[in-house]
mmCIF file of N, CA and C in Angstrom:
data_model
loop_
_atom_site.group_PDB
_atom_site.id
_atom_site.type_symbol
_atom_site.label_atom_id
_atom_site.label_comp_id
_atom_site.label_asym_id
_atom_site.label_seq_id
_atom_site.Cartn_x
_atom_site.Cartn_y
_atom_site.Cartn_z
ATOM 1 N N UNK A 1 18.968 0.197 -18.092
ATOM 2 C CA UNK A 1 18.935 -1.198 -17.978
ATOM 3 C C UNK A 1 19.361 -1.463 -16.510
ATOM 4 N N UNK A 2 20.491 -0.861 -15.901
ATOM 5 C CA UNK A 2 20.659 -1.073 -14.710
ATOM 6 C C UNK A 2 19.895 -1.157 -13.598
ATOM 7 N N UNK A 3 19.012 0.000 -13.855
ATOM 8 C CA UNK A 3 17.832 0.233 -12.771
ATOM 9 C C UNK A 3 16.945 -0.767 -12.882
ATOM 10 N N UNK A 4 16.383 -1.374 -14.123
ATOM 11 C CA UNK A 4 15.495 -2.527 -14.162
ATOM 12 C C UNK A 4 16.265 -3.758 -13.537
ATOM 13 N N UNK A 5 17.472 -3.917 -13.777
ATOM 14 C CA UNK A 5 18.098 -5.041 -12.903
ATOM 15 C C UNK A 5 18.090 -5.010 -11.441
ATOM 16 N N UNK A 6 18.400 -3.774 -11.076
ATOM 17 C CA UNK A 6 18.260 -3.293 -9.458
ATOM 18 C C UNK A 6 16.902 -3.743 -8.856
ATOM 19 N N UNK A 7 15.787 -3.219 -9.866
ATOM 20 C CA UNK A 7 14.528 -3.610 -9.332
ATOM 21 C C UNK A 7 14.084 -5.018 -9.435
ATOM 22 N N UNK A 8 14.558 -5.647 -10.364
ATOM 23 C CA UNK A 8 14.272 -7.221 -10.498
ATOM 24 C C UNK A 8 14.957 -7.934 -9.338
ATOM 25 N N UNK A 9 16.343 -7.399 -8.900
ATOM 26 C CA UNK A 9 17.077 -8.084 -7.662
ATOM 27 C C UNK A 9 16.244 -7.684 -6.474
ATOM 28 N N UNK A 10 15.682 -6.585 -6.328
ATOM 29 C CA UNK A 10 14.956 -6.168 -5.067
ATOM 30 C C UNK A 10 13.609 -6.840 -5.136
ATOM 31 N N UNK A 11 12.847 -6.928 -6.098
ATOM 32 C CA UNK A 11 11.692 -7.665 -6.008
ATOM 33 C C UNK A 11 11.955 -9.361 -5.830
ATOM 34 N N UNK A 12 12.932 -9.771 -6.380
ATOM 35 C CA UNK A 12 13.320 -10.984 -6.033
ATOM 36 C C UNK A 12 13.301 -11.313 -4.660
ATOM 37 N N UNK A 13 14.295 -10.620 -4.234
ATOM 38 C CA UNK A 13 14.570 -10.506 -2.474
ATOM 39 C C UNK A 13 13.184 -10.487 -1.683
ATOM 40 N N UNK A 14 12.534 -9.442 -2.149
ATOM 41 C CA UNK A 14 11.064 -9.229 -1.512
ATOM 42 C C UNK A 14 10.235 -10.601 -1.679
ATOM 43 N N UNK A 15 10.174 -11.003 -2.744
ATOM 44 C CA UNK A 15 9.262 -12.441 -3.008
ATOM 45 C C UNK A 15 9.719 -13.417 -2.228
ATOM 46 N N UNK A 16 11.189 -13.652 -1.977
ATOM 47 C CA UNK A 16 11.751 -14.819 -0.961
ATOM 48 C C UNK A 16 11.256 -14.491 0.328
ATOM 49 N N UNK A 17 11.600 -13.300 0.663
ATOM 50 C CA UNK A 17 11.266 -12.915 2.152
ATOM 51 C C UNK A 17 9.669 -13.058 2.338
ATOM 52 N N UNK A 18 8.922 -12.640 1.379
ATOM 53 C CA UNK A 18 7.372 -12.861 1.508
ATOM 54 C C UNK A 18 6.995 -14.311 1.508
ATOM 55 N N UNK A 19 7.756 -15.044 0.711
ATOM 56 C CA UNK A 19 7.311 -16.521 0.641
ATOM 57 C C UNK A 19 7.659 -17.232 2.006
ATOM 58 N N UNK A 20 8.712 -16.686 2.583
ATOM 59 C CA UNK A 20 9.443 -17.291 3.896
ATOM 60 C C UNK A 20 8.238 -16.736 4.994
ATOM 61 N N UNK A 21 7.637 -15.677 4.777
ATOM 62 C CA UNK A 21 6.723 -15.303 5.929
ATOM 63 C C UNK A 21 5.416 -16.160 5.673
ATOM 64 N N UNK A 22 5.068 -16.321 4.358
ATOM 65 C CA UNK A 22 4.055 -17.307 4.330
ATOM 66 C C UNK A 22 4.149 -18.721 4.799
ATOM 67 N N UNK A 23 5.356 -19.298 4.772
ATOM 68 C CA UNK A 23 5.842 -20.448 5.410
ATOM 69 C C UNK A 23 5.663 -20.541 7.084
ATOM 70 N N UNK A 24 6.072 -19.291 7.492
ATOM 71 C CA UNK A 24 6.072 -19.143 8.972
ATOM 72 C C UNK A 24 4.601 -19.061 9.398
ATOM 73 N N UNK A 25 3.878 -18.312 8.673
ATOM 74 C CA UNK A 25 2.475 -18.208 9.063
ATOM 75 C C UNK A 25 1.600 -19.595 8.995
ATOM 76 N N UNK A 26 1.958 -20.314 7.976
ATOM 77 C CA UNK A 26 1.519 -21.591 7.936
ATOM 78 C C UNK A 26 1.720 -22.581 8.924
ATOM 79 N N UNK A 27 3.129 -22.354 9.410
ATOM 80 C CA UNK A 27 3.535 -23.078 10.448
ATOM 81 C C UNK A 27 3.014 -22.731 11.855
ATOM 82 N N UNK A 28 2.617 -21.363 12.007
ATOM 83 C CA UNK A 28 1.999 -20.919 13.176
ATOM 84 C C UNK A 28 0.357 -21.265 13.165
ATOM 85 N N UNK A 29 -0.003 -21.424 11.982
ATOM 86 C CA UNK A 29 -1.549 -21.728 11.809
ATOM 87 C C UNK A 29 -1.975 -23.062 12.573
ATOM 88 N N UNK A 30 -0.972 -23.867 12.747
ATOM 89 C CA UNK A 30 -1.149 -25.353 13.368
ATOM 90 C C UNK A 30 -1.439 -25.106 14.949
ATOM 91 N N UNK A 31 -0.736 -23.948 15.322
ATOM 92 C CA UNK A 31 -0.927 -23.528 16.947
ATOM 93 C C UNK A 31 -1.958 -22.383 16.930
ATOM 94 N N UNK A 32 -2.490 -22.034 16.080
ATOM 95 C CA UNK A 32 -3.487 -20.879 16.270
ATOM 96 C C UNK A 32 -4.640 -21.267 16.796
ATOM 97 N N UNK A 33 -5.059 -20.237 17.845
ATOM 98 C CA UNK A 33 -6.250 -20.454 18.675
ATOM 99 C C UNK A 33 -7.509 -20.086 17.794
ATOM 100 N N UNK A 34 -7.415 -19.097 17.128
ATOM 101 C CA UNK A 34 -8.479 -18.754 16.019
ATOM 102 C C UNK A 34 -8.119 -19.133 14.560
ATOM 103 N N UNK A 35 -8.537 -20.103 14.088
ATOM 104 C CA UNK A 35 -8.303 -20.670 12.764
ATOM 105 C C UNK A 35 -8.593 -19.748 11.784
ATOM 106 N N UNK A 36 -9.746 -19.279 11.834
ATOM 107 C CA UNK A 36 -10.325 -18.328 10.721
ATOM 108 C C UNK A 36 -9.351 -17.188 10.619
ATOM 109 N N UNK A 37 -8.911 -16.527 11.630
ATOM 110 C CA UNK A 37 -7.979 -15.263 11.330
ATOM 111 C C UNK A 37 -6.755 -15.695 11.037
ATOM 112 N N UNK A 38 -6.270 -17.162 11.416
ATOM 113 C CA UNK A 38 -4.842 -17.523 11.012
ATOM 114 C C UNK A 38 -4.980 -17.662 9.438
ATOM 115 N N UNK A 39 -6.105 -18.296 8.991
ATOM 116 C CA UNK A 39 -6.216 -18.709 7.479
ATOM 117 C C UNK A 39 -6.222 -17.349 6.741
ATOM 118 N N UNK A 40 -6.830 -16.368 7.245
ATOM 119 C CA UNK A 40 -6.965 -14.929 6.598
ATOM 120 C C UNK A 40 -5.443 -14.367 6.530
ATOM 121 N N UNK A 41 -4.819 -14.637 7.552
ATOM 122 C CA UNK A 41 -3.519 -14.021 7.486
ATOM 123 C C UNK A 41 -2.468 -14.648 6.598
ATOM 124 N N UNK A 42 -2.623 -16.026 6.433
ATOM 125 C CA UNK A 42 -1.968 -16.720 5.395
ATOM 126 C C UNK A 42 -2.207 -16.308 4.100
ATOM 127 N N UNK A 43 -3.431 -16.110 3.955
ATOM 128 C CA UNK A 43 -4.035 -15.746 2.545
ATOM 129 C C UNK A 43 -3.526 -14.282 2.273
ATOM 130 N N UNK A 44 -3.582 -13.536 3.095
ATOM 131 C CA UNK A 44 -3.143 -12.161 2.986
ATOM 132 C C UNK A 44 -1.462 -12.129 2.471
ATOM 133 N N UNK A 45 -0.788 -12.975 3.278
ATOM 134 C CA UNK A 45 0.626 -12.894 3.004
ATOM 135 C C UNK A 45 0.994 -13.699 1.617
ATOM 136 N N UNK A 46 0.016 -14.717 1.235
ATOM 137 C CA UNK A 46 0.380 -15.271 0.015
ATOM 138 C C UNK A 46 -0.093 -14.466 -1.147
ATOM 139 N N UNK A 47 -1.289 -13.798 -0.889
ATOM 140 C CA UNK A 47 -1.627 -12.774 -2.105
ATOM 141 C C UNK A 47 -0.674 -11.703 -2.202
ATOM 142 N N UNK A 48 -0.001 -11.264 -1.149
ATOM 143 C CA UNK A 48 1.102 -10.225 -1.146
ATOM 144 C C UNK A 48 2.319 -10.734 -2.136
ATOM 145 N N UNK A 49 2.497 -11.965 -1.718
ATOM 146 C CA UNK A 49 3.559 -12.796 -2.633
ATOM 147 C C UNK A 49 3.372 -12.629 -4.124
ATOM 148 N N UNK A 50 2.019 -13.217 -4.287
ATOM 149 C CA UNK A 50 1.632 -13.173 -5.661
ATOM 150 C C UNK A 50 1.667 -11.778 -6.386
ATOM 151 N N UNK A 51 1.453 -10.802 -5.785
ATOM 152 C CA UNK A 51 1.390 -9.340 -6.237
ATOM 153 C C UNK A 51 3.062 -9.022 -6.660
ATOM 154 N N UNK A 52 3.845 -9.240 -5.603
ATOM 155 C CA UNK A 52 5.299 -9.064 -5.857
ATOM 156 C C UNK A 52 5.646 -9.883 -7.059
ATOM 157 N N UNK A 53 5.369 -11.160 -7.157
ATOM 158 C CA UNK A 53 5.760 -11.954 -8.375
ATOM 159 C C UNK A 53 5.112 -11.495 -9.715
ATOM 160 N N UNK A 54 3.922 -10.883 -9.755
ATOM 161 C CA UNK A 54 3.537 -10.493 -10.797
ATOM 162 C C UNK A 54 4.203 -9.016 -11.333
ATOM 163 N N UNK A 55 4.473 -8.303 -10.311
ATOM 164 C CA UNK A 55 5.358 -6.951 -10.643
ATOM 165 C C UNK A 55 6.664 -7.469 -11.207
ATOM 166 N N UNK A 56 7.404 -8.516 -10.607
ATOM 167 C CA UNK A 56 8.575 -9.130 -11.033
ATOM 168 C C UNK A 56 8.478 -9.632 -12.472
ATOM 169 N N UNK A 57 7.422 -10.166 -12.630
ATOM 170 C CA UNK A 57 7.050 -10.724 -14.266
ATOM 171 C C UNK A 57 7.151 -9.487 -15.142
ATOM 172 N N UNK A 58 6.467 -8.510 -14.763
ATOM 173 C CA UNK A 58 6.604 -7.293 -15.654
ATOM 174 C C UNK A 58 8.039 -6.879 -15.960
ATOM 175 N N UNK A 59 8.765 -6.648 -14.833
ATOM 176 C CA UNK A 59 10.351 -6.310 -15.230
ATOM 177 C C UNK A 59 11.005 -7.349 -16.141
ATOM 178 N N UNK A 60 10.664 -8.705 -15.923
ATOM 179 C CA UNK A 60 11.553 -9.716 -16.505
ATOM 180 C C UNK A 60 10.949 -9.741 -17.860
ATOM 181 N N UNK A 61 9.707 -9.335 -18.114
ATOM 182 C CA UNK A 61 9.059 -9.419 -19.577
ATOM 183 C C UNK A 61 9.812 -8.198 -20.189
ATOM 184 N N UNK A 62 10.288 -7.223 -19.623
ATOM 185 C CA UNK A 62 10.651 -5.951 -20.194
ATOM 186 C C UNK A 62 11.990 -6.464 -20.700
ATOM 187 N N UNK A 63 12.886 -7.196 -19.762
ATOM 188 C CA UNK A 63 14.077 -7.693 -20.355
ATOM 189 C C UNK A 63 14.100 -8.597 -21.647
ATOM 190 N N UNK A 64 13.075 -9.307 -21.622
ATOM 191 C CA UNK A 64 12.903 -10.390 -22.800
ATOM 192 C C UNK A 64 12.431 -9.478 -24.139
ATOM 193 N N UNK A 65 11.549 -8.696 -24.006
ATOM 194 C CA UNK A 65 10.903 -8.035 -25.087
ATOM 195 C C UNK A 65 11.198 -6.534 -25.145
ATOM 196 N N UNK A 66 11.874 -5.723 -24.424
ATOM 197 C CA UNK A 66 12.159 -4.354 -24.353
ATOM 198 C C UNK A 66 10.854 -3.747 -24.502
ATOM 199 N N UNK A 67 9.733 -4.292 -24.002
ATOM 200 C CA UNK A 67 8.418 -3.536 -23.920
ATOM 201 C C UNK A 67 7.860 -3.879 -22.619
ATOM 202 N N UNK A 68 7.170 -2.784 -22.133
ATOM 203 C CA UNK A 68 6.439 -3.088 -20.775
ATOM 204 C C UNK A 68 5.167 -3.720 -21.142
ATOM 205 N N UNK A 69 4.739 -4.796 -20.412
ATOM 206 C CA UNK A 69 3.583 -5.407 -20.612
ATOM 207 C C UNK A 69 2.589 -5.128 -19.554
ATOM 208 N N UNK A 70 1.327 -4.878 -19.899
ATOM 209 C CA UNK A 70 0.451 -4.314 -18.900
ATOM 210 C C UNK A 70 -0.162 -5.421 -18.206
ATOM 211 N N UNK A 71 -0.496 -6.548 -18.756
ATOM 212 C CA UNK A 71 -1.176 -7.577 -18.240
ATOM 213 C C UNK A 71 -0.823 -7.960 -16.879
ATOM 214 N N UNK A 72 0.505 -8.230 -16.628
ATOM 215 C CA UNK A 72 0.898 -8.640 -15.067
ATOM 216 C C UNK A 72 0.574 -7.530 -14.261
ATOM 217 N N UNK A 73 0.636 -6.285 -14.636
ATOM 218 C CA UNK A 73 0.199 -5.111 -13.541
ATOM 219 C C UNK A 73 -1.194 -5.272 -13.193
ATOM 220 N N UNK A 74 -2.054 -5.635 -14.328
ATOM 221 C CA UNK A 74 -3.405 -5.684 -14.179
ATOM 222 C C UNK A 74 -3.752 -6.726 -13.235
ATOM 223 N N UNK A 75 -3.142 -7.927 -13.534
ATOM 224 C CA UNK A 75 -3.286 -9.055 -12.427
ATOM 225 C C UNK A 75 -3.034 -8.778 -11.054
ATOM 226 N N UNK A 76 -1.937 -7.972 -10.934
ATOM 227 C CA UNK A 76 -1.442 -7.530 -9.715
ATOM 228 C C UNK A 76 -2.439 -6.764 -8.981
ATOM 229 N N UNK A 77 -3.108 -5.968 -9.911
ATOM 230 C CA UNK A 77 -4.205 -5.063 -9.296
ATOM 231 C C UNK A 77 -5.397 -6.019 -8.867
ATOM 232 N N UNK A 78 -5.757 -6.817 -9.657
ATOM 233 C CA UNK A 78 -6.828 -7.828 -9.417
ATOM 234 C C UNK A 78 -6.494 -8.593 -8.005
ATOM 235 N N UNK A 79 -5.253 -8.998 -7.953
ATOM 236 C CA UNK A 79 -4.978 -9.737 -6.549
ATOM 237 C C UNK A 79 -5.036 -8.634 -5.419
ATOM 238 N N UNK A 80 -4.749 -7.514 -5.540
ATOM 239 C CA UNK A 80 -4.576 -6.461 -4.405
ATOM 240 C C UNK A 80 -6.265 -6.408 -4.105
ATOM 241 N N UNK A 81 -7.161 -6.182 -5.070
ATOM 242 C CA UNK A 81 -8.640 -6.052 -4.930
ATOM 243 C C UNK A 81 -9.095 -7.228 -4.159
ATOM 244 N N UNK A 82 -8.703 -8.439 -4.546
ATOM 245 C CA UNK A 82 -9.119 -9.836 -3.952
ATOM 246 C C UNK A 82 -8.691 -9.616 -2.456
ATOM 247 N N UNK A 83 -7.418 -9.381 -2.260
ATOM 248 C CA UNK A 83 -7.019 -9.292 -0.769
ATOM 249 C C UNK A 83 -7.801 -8.201 -0.250
ATOM 250 N N UNK A 84 -8.108 -7.123 -0.750
ATOM 251 C CA UNK A 84 -8.943 -6.107 -0.012
ATOM 252 C C UNK A 84 -10.472 -6.726 0.366
ATOM 253 N N UNK A 85 -11.003 -7.668 -0.524
ATOM 254 C CA UNK A 85 -12.295 -8.256 -0.336
ATOM 255 C C UNK A 85 -12.046 -9.074 0.903
ATOM 256 N N UNK A 86 -10.981 -9.931 0.922
ATOM 257 C CA UNK A 86 -11.045 -10.685 2.175
ATOM 258 C C UNK A 86 -11.023 -9.885 3.592
ATOM 259 N N UNK A 87 -10.787 -8.695 3.599
ATOM 260 C CA UNK A 87 -10.865 -8.000 4.804
ATOM 261 C C UNK A 87 -12.301 -7.430 5.057
ATOM 262 N N UNK A 88 -13.185 -7.707 4.129
ATOM 263 C CA UNK A 88 -14.469 -7.208 4.283
ATOM 264 C C UNK A 88 -15.215 -7.867 5.664
ATOM 265 N N UNK A 89 -15.017 -9.172 5.761
ATOM 266 C CA UNK A 89 -15.491 -9.907 6.957
ATOM 267 C C UNK A 89 -14.840 -9.367 8.256
ATOM 268 N N UNK A 90 -13.712 -8.862 8.317
ATOM 269 C CA UNK A 90 -12.947 -8.620 9.274
ATOM 270 C C UNK A 90 -13.401 -7.060 9.812
ATOM 271 N N UNK A 91 -13.686 -5.981 9.046
ATOM 272 C CA UNK A 91 -13.770 -4.703 9.325
ATOM 273 C C UNK A 91 -15.168 -4.231 8.662
ATOM 274 N N UNK A 92 -15.705 -3.251 9.480
ATOM 275 C CA UNK A 92 -17.153 -2.805 9.110
ATOM 276 C C UNK A 92 -16.668 -1.562 7.972
ATOM 277 N N UNK A 93 -17.487 -1.862 6.760
ATOM 278 C CA UNK A 93 -17.308 -0.888 5.767
ATOM 279 C C UNK A 93 -18.743 -0.494 5.185
ATOM 280 N N UNK A 94 -18.679 0.788 4.505
ATOM 281 C CA UNK A 94 -19.818 1.194 3.970
ATOM 282 C C UNK A 94 -19.975 0.303 2.613
ATOM 283 N N UNK A 95 -21.247 0.420 2.381
ATOM 284 C CA UNK A 95 -21.684 -0.439 1.104
ATOM 285 C C UNK A 95 -21.246 0.168 -0.157
ATOM 286 N N UNK A 96 -20.813 1.608 -0.113
ATOM 287 C CA UNK A 96 -20.104 2.080 -1.174
ATOM 288 C C UNK A 96 -18.718 1.850 -1.508
ATOM 289 N N UNK A 97 -17.917 1.429 -0.353
ATOM 290 C CA UNK A 97 -16.716 1.061 -0.485
ATOM 291 C C UNK A 97 -16.546 -0.483 -0.951
ATOM 292 N N UNK A 98 -17.543 -1.196 -0.667
ATOM 293 C CA UNK A 98 -17.621 -2.527 -1.286
ATOM 294 C C UNK A 98 -17.974 -2.587 -2.686
ATOM 295 N N UNK A 99 -18.772 -1.791 -2.977
ATOM 296 C CA UNK A 99 -19.355 -1.743 -4.449
ATOM 297 C C UNK A 99 -18.195 -0.967 -5.413
ATOM 298 N N UNK A 100 -17.555 -0.065 -4.812
ATOM 299 C CA UNK A 100 -16.363 0.597 -5.565
ATOM 300 C C UNK A 100 -15.385 -0.413 -5.572
ATOM 301 N N UNK A 101 -15.106 -1.384 -4.706
ATOM 302 C CA UNK A 101 -14.008 -2.450 -4.747
ATOM 303 C C UNK A 101 -14.314 -3.396 -5.740
ATOM 304 N N UNK A 102 -15.517 -4.099 -5.808
ATOM 305 C CA UNK A 102 -16.098 -4.723 -6.813
ATOM 306 C C UNK A 102 -16.123 -4.198 -8.127
ATOM 307 N N UNK A 103 -16.545 -2.982 -8.336
ATOM 308 C CA UNK A 103 -16.318 -2.490 -9.707
ATOM 309 C C UNK A 103 -14.760 -2.201 -10.052
ATOM 310 N N UNK A 104 -13.918 -2.050 -9.259
ATOM 311 C CA UNK A 104 -12.623 -1.991 -9.525
ATOM 312 C C UNK A 104 -12.113 -3.466 -9.960
ATOM 313 N N UNK A 105 -12.652 -4.459 -9.492
ATOM 314 C CA UNK A 105 -12.237 -5.886 -9.744
ATOM 315 C C UNK A 105 -12.916 -6.143 -11.242
ATOM 316 N N UNK A 106 -14.106 -5.656 -11.355
ATOM 317 C CA UNK A 106 -14.515 -5.828 -12.726
ATOM 318 C C UNK A 106 -13.832 -5.062 -13.856
ATOM 319 N N UNK A 107 -13.501 -3.828 -13.487
ATOM 320 C CA UNK A 107 -12.754 -2.891 -14.763
ATOM 321 C C UNK A 107 -11.442 -3.736 -14.958
ATOM 322 N N UNK A 108 -10.923 -4.005 -13.866
ATOM 323 C CA UNK A 108 -9.539 -4.627 -14.013
ATOM 324 C C UNK A 108 -9.531 -5.974 -14.906
ATOM 325 N N UNK A 109 -10.477 -6.752 -14.411
ATOM 326 C CA UNK A 109 -10.953 -8.092 -15.163
ATOM 327 C C UNK A 109 -11.046 -7.756 -16.725
ATOM 328 N N UNK A 110 -11.911 -6.785 -17.088
ATOM 329 C CA UNK A 110 -12.296 -6.672 -18.446
ATOM 330 C C UNK A 110 -11.081 -6.146 -19.151
ATOM 331 N N UNK A 111 -10.270 -5.110 -18.388
ATOM 332 C CA UNK A 111 -9.049 -4.691 -19.012
ATOM 333 C C UNK A 111 -8.136 -5.701 -19.199
ATOM 334 N N UNK A 112 -7.887 -6.626 -18.344
ATOM 335 C CA UNK A 112 -6.952 -7.769 -18.529
ATOM 336 C C UNK A 112 -7.310 -8.517 -19.746
ATOM 337 N N UNK A 113 -8.660 -8.897 -19.847
ATOM 338 C CA UNK A 113 -8.963 -9.706 -21.101
ATOM 339 C C UNK A 113 -8.793 -8.963 -22.468
ATOM 340 N N UNK A 114 -9.095 -7.599 -22.353
ATOM 341 C CA UNK A 114 -9.028 -6.782 -23.660
ATOM 342 C C UNK A 114 -7.604 -6.576 -23.972
ATOM 343 N N UNK A 115 -6.673 -6.171 -23.033
ATOM 344 C CA UNK A 115 -5.246 -6.085 -23.191
ATOM 345 C C UNK A 115 -4.465 -7.335 -23.532
ATOM 346 N N UNK A 116 -5.066 -8.433 -22.895
ATOM 347 C CA UNK A 116 -4.452 -9.741 -23.220
ATOM 348 C C UNK A 116 -4.527 -10.072 -24.592
ATOM 349 N N UNK A 117 -5.791 -9.810 -25.114
ATOM 350 C CA UNK A 117 -6.107 -10.301 -26.470
ATOM 351 C C UNK A 117 -5.274 -9.380 -27.429
ATOM 352 N N UNK A 118 -5.070 -8.143 -27.237
ATOM 353 C CA UNK A 118 -4.183 -7.329 -27.870
ATOM 354 C C UNK A 118 -2.784 -7.663 -27.982
ATOM 355 N N UNK A 119 -2.211 -7.881 -26.709
ATOM 356 C CA UNK A 119 -0.837 -8.347 -26.613
ATOM 357 C C UNK A 119 -0.736 -9.829 -27.386
ATOM 358 N N UNK A 120 -1.743 -10.555 -27.498
ATOM 359 C CA UNK A 120 -1.520 -11.960 -28.105
ATOM 360 C C UNK A 120 -1.597 -11.749 -29.581
ATOM 361 N N UNK A 121 -2.267 -10.823 -30.003
ATOM 362 C CA UNK A 121 -2.586 -10.511 -31.359
ATOM 363 C C UNK A 121 -1.313 -9.714 -32.074
ATOM 364 N N UNK A 122 -0.624 -8.804 -31.108
ATOM 365 C CA UNK A 122 0.449 -8.154 -31.565
ATOM 366 C C UNK A 122 1.627 -9.174 -31.587
ATOM 367 N N UNK A 123 1.712 -10.158 -30.744
ATOM 368 C CA UNK A 123 2.825 -11.179 -30.814
ATOM 369 C C UNK A 123 3.010 -12.124 -31.903
ATOM 370 N N UNK A 124 1.580 -12.512 -32.320
ATOM 371 C CA UNK A 124 1.546 -13.293 -33.663
ATOM 372 C C UNK A 124 1.537 -12.396 -34.695
#
């Protein structure tokens, strides 16, 4: 249990630092020369914060239920894939890489819906 507590504290600190980074990047966006690149950087930082919070939610859910819930992990995976999609306009990629990323988003979304229904059914 102490390991999970240490992980929760570490993730909380990471989330706070990441949110602070988002705030700094939003402030820098006002003075940015290239607005598109600045917005992309803010979105990347914000999505990273969301991923950290989702993983933290998994740990806190374990404290409440003594079970590992998979849904927050799948949501973090979807967020990571969306973050990856945002880079498609910035770098040159193979169509196969784009297709695999979109397939991963589809599989994670279907898994989230299926697992979410099962977890709700088990809860009630």
